Tab-separated table of C-alpha atoms in Angstrom:
chain	number	residue	atom	x	y	z
A	1	MET	CA	9.905	99.716	34.837
A	2	ASN	CA	13.621	100.036	35.718
A	3	LYS	CA	15.102	95.638	37.539
A	4	SER	CA	15.509	97.760	41.147
A	5	ALA	CA	11.659	98.930	41.013
A	6	LEU	CA	10.378	95.800	39.699
A	7	ILE	CA	12.166	93.965	42.353
A	8	SER	CA	10.370	96.496	45.218
A	9	PHE	CA	7.549	95.210	44.266
A	10	LEU	CA	8.501	91.468	43.962
A	11	ALA	CA	10.187	91.877	47.688
A	12	PHE	CA	6.953	93.798	48.719
A	13	PHE	CA	4.747	90.782	47.226
A	14	GLY	CA	5.797	88.181	48.573
A	15	VAL	CA	5.291	90.508	51.763
A	16	LEU	CA	1.983	89.511	51.350
A	17	SER	CA	1.904	86.106	50.231
A	18	PRO	CA	1.072	83.975	53.050
A	19	GLY	CA	-1.943	86.713	53.358
A	20	PHE	CA	-3.387	84.995	50.103
A	21	CYS	CA	-5.662	83.086	52.128
A	22	GLN	CA	-6.700	85.325	54.999
A	23	GLU	CA	-10.385	86.944	55.599
A	24	LYS	CA	-8.373	90.032	55.995
A	25	PHE	CA	-6.430	90.275	52.715
A	26	ALA	CA	-8.021	90.721	49.515
A	27	PHE	CA	-6.748	92.758	45.514
A	28	GLU	CA	-8.552	94.388	43.232
A	29	PHE	CA	-7.570	95.396	38.908
A	30	TYR	CA	-8.576	99.007	38.189
A	31	ALA	CA	-8.465	100.243	34.730
A	32	GLY	CA	-9.844	103.972	33.090
A	33	PRO	CA	-8.846	106.945	31.339
A	34	SER	CA	-6.889	110.109	32.627
A	35	GLN	CA	-6.302	113.326	31.980
A	36	ALA	CA	-2.677	114.686	32.482
A	37	PHE	CA	-2.214	118.059	33.622
A	38	LEU	CA	0.766	120.321	32.632
A	39	THR	CA	2.130	123.893	33.285
A	40	TYR	CA	2.119	125.559	29.437
A	41	GLU	CA	4.307	128.020	29.100
A	42	VAL	CA	4.858	130.591	25.781
A	43	ILE	CA	8.574	132.080	25.014
A	44	PRO	CA	7.366	135.627	24.156
A	45	ARG	CA	3.942	135.383	24.723
A	46	ASN	CA	1.212	135.018	22.522
A	47	ASP	CA	-2.340	134.501	24.100
A	48	PHE	CA	-2.904	133.220	20.384
A	49	ILE	CA	-1.017	129.599	21.013
A	50	SER	CA	-3.870	127.309	23.358
A	51	PRO	CA	-2.187	123.783	24.068
A	52	SER	CA	-4.304	121.612	24.336
A	53	ASN	CA	-4.120	118.009	26.090
A	54	ASN	CA	-5.604	115.107	24.642
A	55	MET	CA	-7.256	111.798	27.748
A	56	GLN	CA	-5.302	109.028	28.046
A	57	TYR	CA	-5.709	105.797	30.419
A	58	HIS	CA	-3.964	104.041	33.778
A	59	LEU	CA	-4.685	100.449	34.680
A	60	GLY	CA	-3.520	99.184	37.853
A	61	THR	CA	-3.455	96.307	41.121
A	62	THR	CA	-4.187	97.802	44.875
A	63	PHE	CA	-3.703	94.552	47.785
A	64	LEU	CA	-4.884	95.472	50.589
A	65	TRP	CA	-4.969	93.967	53.994
A	66	LYS	CA	-7.258	94.889	56.888
A	67	LEU	CA	-5.682	97.031	59.999
A	68	ARG	CA	-9.665	96.768	61.621
A	69	ASP	CA	-13.183	97.172	60.486
A	70	ASP	CA	-13.600	99.595	58.737
A	71	TRP	CA	-9.458	100.720	58.034
A	72	GLN	CA	-6.713	98.822	54.483
A	73	LEU	CA	-3.755	99.356	54.505
A	74	THR	CA	-3.218	99.402	50.686
A	75	ALA	CA	-0.477	99.337	48.104
A	76	GLN	CA	-0.749	100.193	44.967
A	77	LEU	CA	0.999	99.073	41.635
A	78	GLU	CA	0.288	101.232	38.616
A	79	PHE	CA	0.977	102.662	34.924
A	80	PHE	CA	-0.485	105.696	33.883
A	81	LYS	CA	0.809	107.720	30.501
A	82	ARG	CA	0.477	111.040	30.306
A	83	GLU	CA	0.758	113.250	27.118
A	84	LEU	CA	3.682	115.652	26.795
A	85	GLY	CA	4.146	118.660	24.608
A	86	THR	CA	1.082	118.175	22.929
A	87	HIS	CA	-0.238	120.538	19.850
A	88	ALA	CA	-1.438	123.825	19.790
A	89	TYR	CA	-4.527	125.905	17.922
A	90	SER	CA	-3.154	128.818	16.995
A	91	SER	CA	-5.590	131.328	14.864
A	92	PRO	CA	-3.459	131.491	11.751
A	93	ALA	CA	-3.873	127.394	12.226
A	94	ASP	CA	-3.375	127.896	8.714
A	95	THR	CA	0.699	128.210	9.474
A	96	ILE	CA	1.048	126.005	12.878
A	97	GLN	CA	3.186	123.115	12.903
A	98	ILE	CA	4.573	122.385	17.031
A	99	THR	CA	7.319	119.876	16.436
A	100	GLY	CA	7.846	117.278	18.997
A	101	TYR	CA	5.773	115.324	21.346
A	102	SER	CA	5.849	112.581	23.968
A	103	THR	CA	3.297	109.977	25.571
A	104	GLU	CA	5.780	108.015	27.191
A	105	GLY	CA	3.992	106.121	30.326
A	106	ILE	CA	5.037	106.312	34.306
A	107	PRO	CA	4.973	103.092	36.935
A	108	LEU	CA	4.412	104.355	40.075
A	109	LEU	CA	4.197	102.761	43.562
A	110	ALA	CA	1.760	104.093	45.897
A	111	LEU	CA	0.568	103.359	49.537
A	112	GLY	CA	-1.945	104.056	51.520
A	113	VAL	CA	-4.711	103.641	54.205
A	114	ARG	CA	-9.151	102.415	53.194
A	115	LYS	CA	-11.408	104.557	55.291
A	116	THR	CA	-14.787	102.006	54.130
A	117	TRP	CA	-18.463	103.585	55.433
A	118	GLY	CA	-21.245	100.731	53.330
A	119	ASN	CA	-19.398	99.778	49.910
A	120	LEU	CA	-18.562	103.344	50.006
A	121	TYR	CA	-15.053	104.784	50.718
A	122	LEU	CA	-11.515	106.992	50.372
A	123	GLN	CA	-8.206	106.585	49.607
A	124	PRO	CA	-5.140	108.874	50.921
A	125	SER	CA	-1.850	107.534	49.957
A	126	VAL	CA	1.691	109.202	48.703
A	127	SER	CA	3.150	107.163	45.241
A	128	LEU	CA	6.466	106.794	44.325
A	129	MET	CA	6.968	107.998	40.457
A	130	ARG	CA	9.867	106.494	37.810
A	131	SER	CA	10.547	108.983	35.010
A	132	PRO	CA	11.142	106.916	32.342
A	133	SER	CA	14.845	107.039	30.855
A	134	VAL	CA	14.137	107.497	27.635
A	135	LEU	CA	12.942	110.852	27.456
A	136	ASP	CA	15.839	112.574	27.332
A	137	GLN	CA	15.985	112.978	23.682
A	138	TYR	CA	18.543	116.847	23.382
A	139	ASP	CA	20.616	117.093	21.017
A	140	ARG	CA	23.131	119.211	21.638
A	141	GLY	CA	23.165	123.075	18.938
A	142	ASN	CA	19.471	121.169	18.852
A	143	GLU	CA	18.129	125.132	20.159
A	144	TRP	CA	16.501	128.640	19.603
A	145	ASN	CA	16.965	131.871	21.016
A	146	ASP	CA	19.019	129.786	23.591
A	147	ILE	CA	16.156	127.663	24.445
A	148	ARG	CA	17.558	123.850	24.154
A	149	LEU	CA	14.568	122.475	22.455
A	150	GLY	CA	13.151	118.607	22.715
A	151	VAL	CA	12.192	116.238	25.495
A	152	ILE	CA	13.684	116.859	28.091
A	153	SER	CA	14.272	114.596	32.159
A	154	GLU	CA	14.282	116.404	34.776
A	155	SER	CA	14.329	113.691	37.335
A	156	ASP	CA	14.704	110.148	37.505
A	157	TRP	CA	12.278	109.724	40.397
A	158	GLY	CA	8.516	111.988	41.345
A	159	ILE	CA	6.732	112.596	44.390
A	160	GLY	CA	2.946	112.223	44.069
A	161	LEU	CA	0.220	112.512	47.304
A	162	ARG	CA	-3.026	111.099	45.761
A	163	LEU	CA	-7.237	111.081	47.045
A	164	GLU	CA	-9.931	109.088	45.841
A	165	GLY	CA	-12.441	107.338	46.149
A	166	GLY	CA	-15.312	104.744	45.225
A	167	MET	CA	-18.559	103.292	45.599
A	168	LYS	CA	-18.467	98.232	44.967
A	169	ILE	CA	-21.045	96.575	44.779
A	170	TYR	CA	-20.453	92.992	46.180
A	171	ASN	CA	-21.569	89.607	43.959
A	172	ARG	CA	-23.032	86.113	45.587
A	173	ARG	CA	-19.220	85.137	45.746
A	174	GLY	CA	-18.393	88.080	48.265
A	175	ASN	CA	-16.601	89.595	45.398
A	176	TYR	CA	-17.585	92.886	44.188
A	177	PHE	CA	-16.743	94.970	40.915
A	178	LEU	CA	-15.996	98.302	41.970
A	179	GLY	CA	-15.866	102.007	40.015
A	180	GLY	CA	-14.557	105.726	41.004
A	181	LEU	CA	-12.433	108.880	41.307
A	182	ARG	CA	-8.125	109.262	41.854
A	183	TYR	CA	-6.875	111.832	41.468
A	184	GLN	CA	-2.998	112.840	42.196
A	185	GLN	CA	-1.130	115.056	42.726
A	186	GLY	CA	3.053	115.247	41.892
A	187	LEU	CA	5.521	117.836	43.965
A	188	ILE	CA	8.718	117.353	41.415
A	189	LEU	CA	8.927	118.963	38.019
A	190	MET	CA	9.784	115.283	36.261
A	191	ASP	CA	10.151	116.429	32.528
A	192	LYS	CA	9.819	118.746	30.677
A	193	MET	CA	10.035	119.649	26.484
A	194	ASN	CA	10.002	122.491	24.805
A	195	ALA	CA	8.663	122.555	21.927
A	196	ALA	CA	9.119	124.321	18.229
A	197	VAL	CA	6.514	126.593	16.792
A	198	ARG	CA	6.859	127.385	13.575
A	199	TYR	CA	4.731	129.677	11.296
A	200	ASN	CA	5.221	129.125	7.469
A	201	GLU	CA	8.767	126.685	8.754
A	202	ARG	CA	10.613	129.000	10.739
A	203	ILE	CA	10.342	128.971	14.543
A	204	GLY	CA	7.791	132.080	15.714
A	205	HIS	CA	7.519	130.567	19.212
A	206	VAL	CA	8.461	127.773	22.143
A	207	LEU	CA	5.794	126.172	23.552
A	208	SER	CA	7.254	124.250	26.685
A	209	ALA	CA	5.629	121.814	28.937
A	210	LYS	CA	6.038	120.590	32.435
A	211	SER	CA	4.985	117.270	34.437
A	212	ARG	CA	4.620	116.552	37.901
A	213	GLY	CA	3.083	113.384	37.174
A	214	THR	CA	-0.278	115.117	37.700
A	215	TYR	CA	-3.229	113.499	36.954
A	216	ALA	CA	-7.502	113.117	36.998
A	217	GLY	CA	-8.927	109.170	36.204
A	218	LEU	CA	-12.156	107.201	36.762
A	219	PHE	CA	-11.376	104.191	37.252
A	220	VAL	CA	-14.265	100.627	36.813
A	221	GLY	CA	-12.778	96.986	38.023
A	222	TYR	CA	-13.302	94.057	40.033
A	223	GLY	CA	-11.587	92.963	43.707
A	224	ILE	CA	-11.221	89.660	44.864
A	225	ASN	CA	-11.465	88.507	48.929
A	226	GLY	CA	-8.408	86.219	50.033
A	227	HIS	CA	-11.909	83.588	51.102
A	228	ASN	CA	-12.570	82.991	47.919
A	229	LEU	CA	-8.565	81.409	46.946
A	230	LYS	CA	-9.166	79.581	50.315
A	231	SER	CA	-8.690	75.127	49.215
A	232	ALA	CA	-12.083	73.464	49.215
A	233	GLY	CA	-13.302	72.574	53.139
A	234	SER	CA	-13.368	76.425	53.804
A	235	ARG	CA	-16.679	78.558	54.724
A	236	SER	CA	-19.182	79.073	51.689
A	237	PRO	CA	-18.861	83.754	51.166
A	238	LYS	CA	-22.414	85.974	52.980
A	239	ARG	CA	-24.089	85.944	49.996
A	240	LEU	CA	-25.305	88.959	48.561
A	241	TYR	CA	-27.380	88.490	45.805
A	242	ASN	CA	-30.866	89.205	46.274
A	243	ASP	CA	-33.856	89.299	44.504
A	244	ASN	CA	-33.673	92.035	43.207
A	245	LYS	CA	-30.229	91.544	41.624
A	246	LEU	CA	-31.787	88.188	39.652
A	247	LEU	CA	-35.402	91.327	38.063
A	248	LYS	CA	-32.526	93.202	37.081
A	249	HIS	CA	-30.653	90.311	35.287
A	250	GLU	CA	-33.900	88.979	33.604
A	251	LEU	CA	-34.971	92.258	32.569
A	252	SER	CA	-31.440	93.063	30.914
A	253	ILE	CA	-31.741	90.483	28.533
A	254	GLU	CA	-35.114	90.499	27.672
A	255	ASP	CA	-36.137	91.975	24.492
A	256	GLY	CA	-36.124	95.500	24.811
A	257	TRP	CA	-34.704	99.033	24.303
A	258	TYR	CA	-30.322	99.783	25.648
A	259	PHE	CA	-28.124	103.146	25.582
A	260	MET	CA	-25.085	102.883	23.996
A	261	LEU	CA	-21.503	104.689	24.670
A	262	TYR	CA	-18.294	103.114	22.517
A	263	GLY	CA	-14.502	104.549	22.356
A	264	GLY	CA	-11.836	103.056	21.370
A	265	LEU	CA	-8.616	103.427	18.550
A	266	ARG	CA	-7.740	102.854	15.406
A	267	ARG	CA	-4.417	102.055	13.569
A	268	ARG	CA	-4.587	103.911	10.040
A	269	GLU	CA	-4.479	101.947	5.979
A	270	ASN	CA	-0.402	102.346	5.251
A	271	PRO	CA	1.341	103.373	8.571
A	272	LEU	CA	4.350	105.672	8.391
A	273	SER	CA	8.141	103.733	9.786
A	274	ASN	CA	9.397	106.288	12.306
A	275	GLU	CA	8.538	106.232	16.289
A	276	PHE	CA	5.780	108.364	16.968
A	277	THR	CA	3.012	106.454	17.826
A	278	TYR	CA	0.697	108.975	17.613
A	279	SER	CA	1.128	109.545	13.855
A	280	ASN	CA	-0.278	106.124	13.022
A	281	THR	CA	-2.850	106.417	16.230
A	282	SER	CA	-6.633	107.943	16.697
A	283	GLY	CA	-9.584	108.025	18.161
A	284	GLN	CA	-13.212	107.188	18.194
A	285	PHE	CA	-16.722	107.360	20.215
A	286	GLN	CA	-19.897	106.365	19.393
A	287	ALA	CA	-23.259	106.993	21.429
A	288	VAL	CA	-26.022	104.907	20.869
A	289	LEU	CA	-29.803	103.982	20.898
A	290	GLY	CA	-30.886	100.306	19.959
A	291	TYR	CA	-33.082	97.807	20.178
A	292	ASN	CA	-32.676	94.077	21.204
A	293	TYR	CA	-34.461	91.331	19.276
A	294	ASN	CA	-34.175	87.505	20.561
A	295	ARG	CA	-30.926	87.067	18.999
A	296	PHE	CA	-30.341	90.157	16.800
A	297	SER	CA	-29.963	93.797	17.567
A	298	VAL	CA	-29.920	96.775	15.512
A	299	GLU	CA	-28.523	100.623	16.620
A	300	THR	CA	-27.546	104.051	15.357
A	301	GLY	CA	-26.830	108.236	17.075
A	302	TYR	CA	-23.899	109.581	16.724
A	303	GLY	CA	-20.745	108.928	15.815
A	304	ASN	CA	-16.767	110.702	15.415
A	305	PHE	CA	-13.808	110.114	13.935
A	306	SER	CA	-9.949	111.470	14.839
A	307	TYR	CA	-8.287	111.206	11.183
A	308	ASN	CA	-5.068	112.495	10.242
A	309	ALA	CA	-3.351	113.919	6.793
A	310	ASN	CA	0.286	113.016	7.732
A	311	TYR	CA	3.465	112.385	5.590
A	312	GLN	CA	7.443	112.599	6.535
A	313	ILE	CA	10.123	112.570	4.434
A	314	ASP	CA	12.422	110.127	4.404
A	315	PHE	CA	16.227	111.627	4.092
A	316	ASP	CA	20.115	111.027	3.700
A	317	GLY	CA	19.349	107.730	5.990
A	318	VAL	CA	16.989	109.722	8.247
A	319	GLU	CA	14.380	108.650	9.596
A	320	ALA	CA	11.284	110.921	9.423
A	321	LEU	CA	13.231	114.265	8.486
A	322	VAL	CA	10.457	116.240	7.710
A	323	MET	CA	6.806	114.864	9.353
A	324	LYS	CA	4.018	117.098	8.840
A	325	TRP	CA	0.935	116.372	10.031
A	326	GLU	CA	-2.466	118.110	10.050
A	327	LYS	CA	-5.073	116.814	12.099
A	328	TYR	CA	-9.460	116.458	11.894
A	329	ASP	CA	-12.999	114.630	12.459
A	330	MET	CA	-15.369	112.356	10.266
A	331	PRO	CA	-19.310	113.377	13.195
A	332	ILE	CA	-20.897	110.020	11.577
A	333	ILE	CA	-24.293	108.358	11.703
A	334	PRO	CA	-24.070	105.013	12.356
A	335	LEU	CA	-26.499	102.122	11.749
A	336	THR	CA	-24.580	98.537	13.604
A	337	PHE	CA	-26.755	95.329	13.204
A	338	LYS	CA	-25.222	92.204	15.553
A	339	TYR	CA	-25.441	88.689	16.385
A	340	HIS	CA	-25.914	87.250	19.462
A	341	ILE	CA	-24.436	84.183	21.425
A	342	PRO	CA	-24.658	83.191	24.211
A	343	LEU	CA	-21.759	81.440	26.462
A	344	ASN	CA	-24.315	80.055	29.108
A	345	GLU	CA	-27.086	78.736	30.223
A	346	GLN	CA	-27.577	82.454	32.367
A	347	ASN	CA	-26.311	84.221	29.340
A	348	THR	CA	-24.174	87.029	30.556
A	349	VAL	CA	-21.115	86.104	27.758
A	350	ARG	CA	-22.336	86.822	25.053
A	351	PHE	CA	-19.987	87.224	21.001
A	352	GLY	CA	-20.519	87.642	17.728
A	353	PRO	CA	-20.456	88.998	14.263
A	354	SER	CA	-20.729	93.081	14.613
A	355	PHE	CA	-22.029	95.074	10.409
A	356	SER	CA	-22.137	99.108	10.655
A	357	THR	CA	-22.421	101.587	7.825
A	358	TYR	CA	-21.709	105.278	8.723
A	359	PHE	CA	-22.363	107.579	6.574
A	360	GLY	CA	-20.007	110.808	7.214
A	361	ILE	CA	-22.180	114.308	7.892
A	362	ARG	CA	-18.909	117.094	7.092
A	363	ASP	CA	-17.547	117.743	3.650
A	364	GLN	CA	-14.583	118.561	4.575
A	365	SER	CA	-13.552	119.750	0.573
A	366	LYS	CA	-15.152	123.227	1.960
A	367	TYR	CA	-11.860	122.728	4.528
A	368	ARG	CA	-8.577	123.762	3.467
A	369	PHE	CA	-4.557	125.371	4.554
A	370	ILE	CA	-1.280	126.239	2.281
A	371	SER	CA	1.249	126.821	4.358
A	372	LYS	CA	4.634	128.232	2.678
A	373	GLY	CA	7.955	129.116	3.847
A	374	SER	CA	12.040	127.299	4.953
A	375	GLY	CA	13.441	125.879	7.669
A	376	ALA	CA	15.785	123.488	8.907
A	377	THR	CA	16.401	120.081	11.456
A	378	ILE	CA	19.907	119.065	13.164
A	379	THR	CA	20.371	115.123	13.331
A	380	ASP	CA	23.098	113.687	15.317
A	381	GLU	CA	25.878	117.065	14.697
A	382	LYS	CA	24.355	117.765	10.764
A	383	GLU	CA	21.605	120.801	9.711
A	384	TYR	CA	19.572	120.501	6.897
A	385	ARG	CA	17.666	123.035	5.788
A	386	TYR	CA	14.687	123.571	3.309
A	387	THR	CA	12.170	125.328	1.878
A	388	SER	CA	8.569	123.613	1.317
A	389	GLU	CA	5.239	124.666	0.194
A	390	SER	CA	1.906	122.310	1.028
A	391	TYR	CA	-1.620	122.436	0.623
A	392	SER	CA	-5.020	120.362	0.728
A	393	VAL	CA	-6.398	120.075	-2.421
A	394	ARG	CA	-9.614	122.101	-3.561
A	395	ASN	CA	-13.142	120.567	-4.270
A	396	LEU	CA	-11.583	117.323	-3.693
A	397	ASP	CA	-15.185	115.558	-4.483
A	398	HIS	CA	-15.618	112.920	-1.925
A	399	GLY	CA	-18.592	109.604	-0.868
A	400	ARG	CA	-19.612	110.193	2.626
A	401	PHE	CA	-20.466	105.886	3.696
A	402	ILE	CA	-17.195	103.669	5.675
A	403	PHE	CA	-18.113	100.065	6.012
A	404	ASN	CA	-17.202	98.385	9.395
A	405	ALA	CA	-16.874	94.606	9.906
A	406	GLY	CA	-15.381	92.960	12.894
A	407	MET	CA	-15.866	90.909	15.911
A	408	PHE	CA	-17.551	91.800	19.518
A	409	ALA	CA	-17.877	90.166	23.271
A	410	GLU	CA	-20.351	91.378	26.074
A	411	MET	CA	-20.146	90.592	29.492
A	412	SER	CA	-22.766	90.744	32.274
A	413	VAL	CA	-21.616	93.676	35.291
A	414	PHE	CA	-23.571	95.087	37.563
A	415	ASN	CA	-26.196	92.548	36.522
A	416	SER	CA	-27.970	95.461	34.532
A	417	SER	CA	-25.895	96.449	31.743
A	418	PHE	CA	-23.373	94.760	30.396
A	419	LEU	CA	-19.569	95.881	29.079
A	420	THR	CA	-18.424	95.416	25.727
A	421	PHE	CA	-14.743	94.542	23.599
A	422	LYS	CA	-14.361	95.118	19.735
A	423	VAL	CA	-11.920	94.607	16.793
A	424	SER	CA	-13.042	95.670	13.628
A	425	ARG	CA	-11.827	97.092	10.370
A	426	ASN	CA	-13.546	100.045	8.721
A	427	PHE	CA	-12.798	99.704	5.377
A	428	ALA	CA	-13.976	101.560	2.072
A	429	SER	CA	-14.250	104.716	3.282
A	430	PRO	CA	-13.592	107.464	0.463
A	431	ASP	CA	-10.570	110.672	1.263
A	432	PHE	CA	-11.746	113.144	2.999
A	433	VAL	CA	-8.446	114.857	1.991
A	434	LEU	CA	-5.407	115.110	0.243
A	435	ILE	CA	-2.464	116.974	1.589
A	436	LYS	CA	0.761	117.479	-1.262
A	437	GLY	CA	4.577	119.212	-0.694
A	438	ASN	CA	6.371	120.076	-2.417
A	439	TYR	CA	10.585	120.171	-0.762
A	440	ILE	CA	13.621	121.712	-1.528
A	441	ILE	CA	16.306	119.839	0.859
A	442	GLU	CA	20.088	120.823	0.078
A	443	GLY	CA	18.926	121.380	-2.685
A	444	ILE	CA	16.835	117.959	-4.441
A	445	PRO	CA	13.458	118.803	-4.765
A	446	ILE	CA	10.925	116.166	-3.714
A	447	SER	CA	7.181	115.623	-3.952
A	448	ILE	CA	5.034	113.942	-1.767
A	449	GLU	CA	0.919	113.136	-1.108
A	450	SER	CA	-0.754	111.817	1.245
A	451	PRO	CA	-4.175	111.654	1.951
A	452	GLY	CA	-6.779	111.371	5.147
A	453	ASN	CA	-9.087	108.719	5.891
A	454	ILE	CA	-10.586	106.866	8.048
A	455	ASN	CA	-10.104	102.704	6.979
A	456	GLY	CA	-8.052	100.761	9.756
A	457	PHE	CA	-8.042	98.464	12.119
A	458	MET	CA	-10.003	99.498	15.392
A	459	PHE	CA	-10.433	98.724	19.232
A	460	ASP	CA	-13.247	99.732	21.166
A	461	LEU	CA	-15.044	98.995	24.460
A	462	GLY	CA	-18.512	100.121	25.062
A	463	TYR	CA	-20.142	101.066	27.447
A	464	LYS	CA	-24.636	99.034	27.278
A	465	ILE	CA	-27.289	99.916	29.400
A	466	PRO	CA	-30.975	98.304	28.869
A	467	LEU	CA	-33.558	100.676	29.323
A	468	LYS	CA	-36.167	97.834	30.994
A	469	VAL	CA	-33.761	98.238	33.824
A	470	LEU	CA	-34.839	101.869	35.045
A	471	ASN	CA	-38.262	101.675	34.110
A	472	ARG	CA	-39.802	101.568	38.089
A	473	GLN	CA	-42.787	100.864	37.208
A	474	LEU	CA	-42.245	98.090	34.525
A	475	LYS	CA	-39.661	96.260	38.314
A	476	GLN	CA	-42.401	96.540	40.857
A	477	ALA	CA	-45.092	94.747	38.450
A	478	ARG	CA	-42.703	91.930	37.974
A	479	LYS	CA	-42.260	92.282	41.687
A	480	ALA	CA	-45.980	91.907	42.266
A	481	THR	CA	-46.588	88.904	40.190
A	482	ALA	CA	-43.551	87.165	41.692
C-alpha cells in the first residue's frame, strides 16, 4: 500500500479512536477464500482454449459506529489477492503453454452501512481500490501482431460496489464470531494481461485477461464490542451463554467421531530461484472422518495434492530466461494420528504432534506429453532465439506412499467445533513424473530435467465438527438427566 493510502487510513482511524471505549463502537477481523472474476478474450478466437482462475484469499478489518438501534456506519480496510492472467487449458494439452502470470494483491478502503436483524445483517458499501504499481511489466518490442504482451496497469485506482451478508454468534462477554458471503463489483478497468499462448514454442494466440477488482468471497471472523475495552469498574456486559451452549461444548470435547475439512499450501523442496511465487507453491485439501479417544485421535478419508514439475534455464545473466511448468494432481487416502495436549482446564485450546501416511491413488506414469518447437524471448530489448524439445519419461516406476510429520493447534469455536492450524512437512515422496528438456539457445546446447513430487513444508487450516454435537436425541437425553 502506498504512503498516501496509509496516511488516509490512519487519519480515519484517529477520528474513530475517541469512541473506542464507547458502547456504540465495535471492530471486526475477518479472512477467507475469494474468487476473482476476470474478463477473458482469446485473439484470434479459439473455442478450444478455456482459461481457469484459481481461488485466492482476502482479509481485513471492519470498524463499526452505531447510528441507531439496528443501523451502523462501517469502514473496512481490506487486502485481497486475485489472479490476473492464468493458465489456460486446451484440447491439445501437450502443446499449449501460457507465458506470464500475476497474483498481485489489491488493498482497498470501503465505506458503508450495516442493517441488523437479530444475529443476521446486510451491509452495502462503496470501495476505493489501489492497483499495484509493479504490474506495469511491458517492455517495448515485446509484441505479437501489434498486441502488447505482459501485465499492464490501465488505472492506478478503482471503484467498487460491495454487498455482504452474514451471521453473528455471541459469546459470554458480548463479543462474537461472524461468518458470511461478500461480493464486490468493480467499475473501472484497472489491470490487463496479454499472455502468449504457444504451440510447440511458437505463439499462436494471445489470451487477454482484464480485471476490474470484481470478486466473491466467503469469510469468518471475530468481532469485539467497545464496552469490552473499558477500564475496570465499567458495567458487565450482558451474559449471552446458556445451558445449550455449555452442553454443546461438553459434547464437543468428549470421545467420539468427528468430521473435518483441511485446506492449505505447500512449499516445494528445492525451490526455483525466480520472482514467480506460484512456481514454488501448490495447494492441497483433505476431507476426513476421525475418532477421538482420550487424548488420541485417528482419521482417514480423501485428499488431493497439486504439484508441478517446473524448471527454469538461466542464460547470459538472465534469470529464468526460459521457464516451463507442468501441473499435476495426486489424489490420496490419508491415515493420520494425533496426540492432543490441552492448554486450559476447559479444554478449548489444544496442541500436539501429528503423523500421517498418504497413499497415492493415481499411477502417474500412464500420462505423458511431448513438445517440440522453436521460439524467442525478448529481455531488455535483447532477443534470445532457441529450439526446444521437452517430454515426460514414459513408464516411470514410482512408489505410492508419502509420509508427513508436524505440529497442530486447535481452538474451540461456536462452543461446538474446532478451528485447526497445522504446520508440517511431507517427506519420502516418490517422484511421480520426470520432465526432461533439451534446448539450443543462441547455438549453445542445454539439457535439464525436473522431477515432480509432493515433498515440502505445508501450512493447513482446518475445521472440525464432532458428530455428537449434531445428535439431537443425545442432547435431549443429556438435558433430561441434567
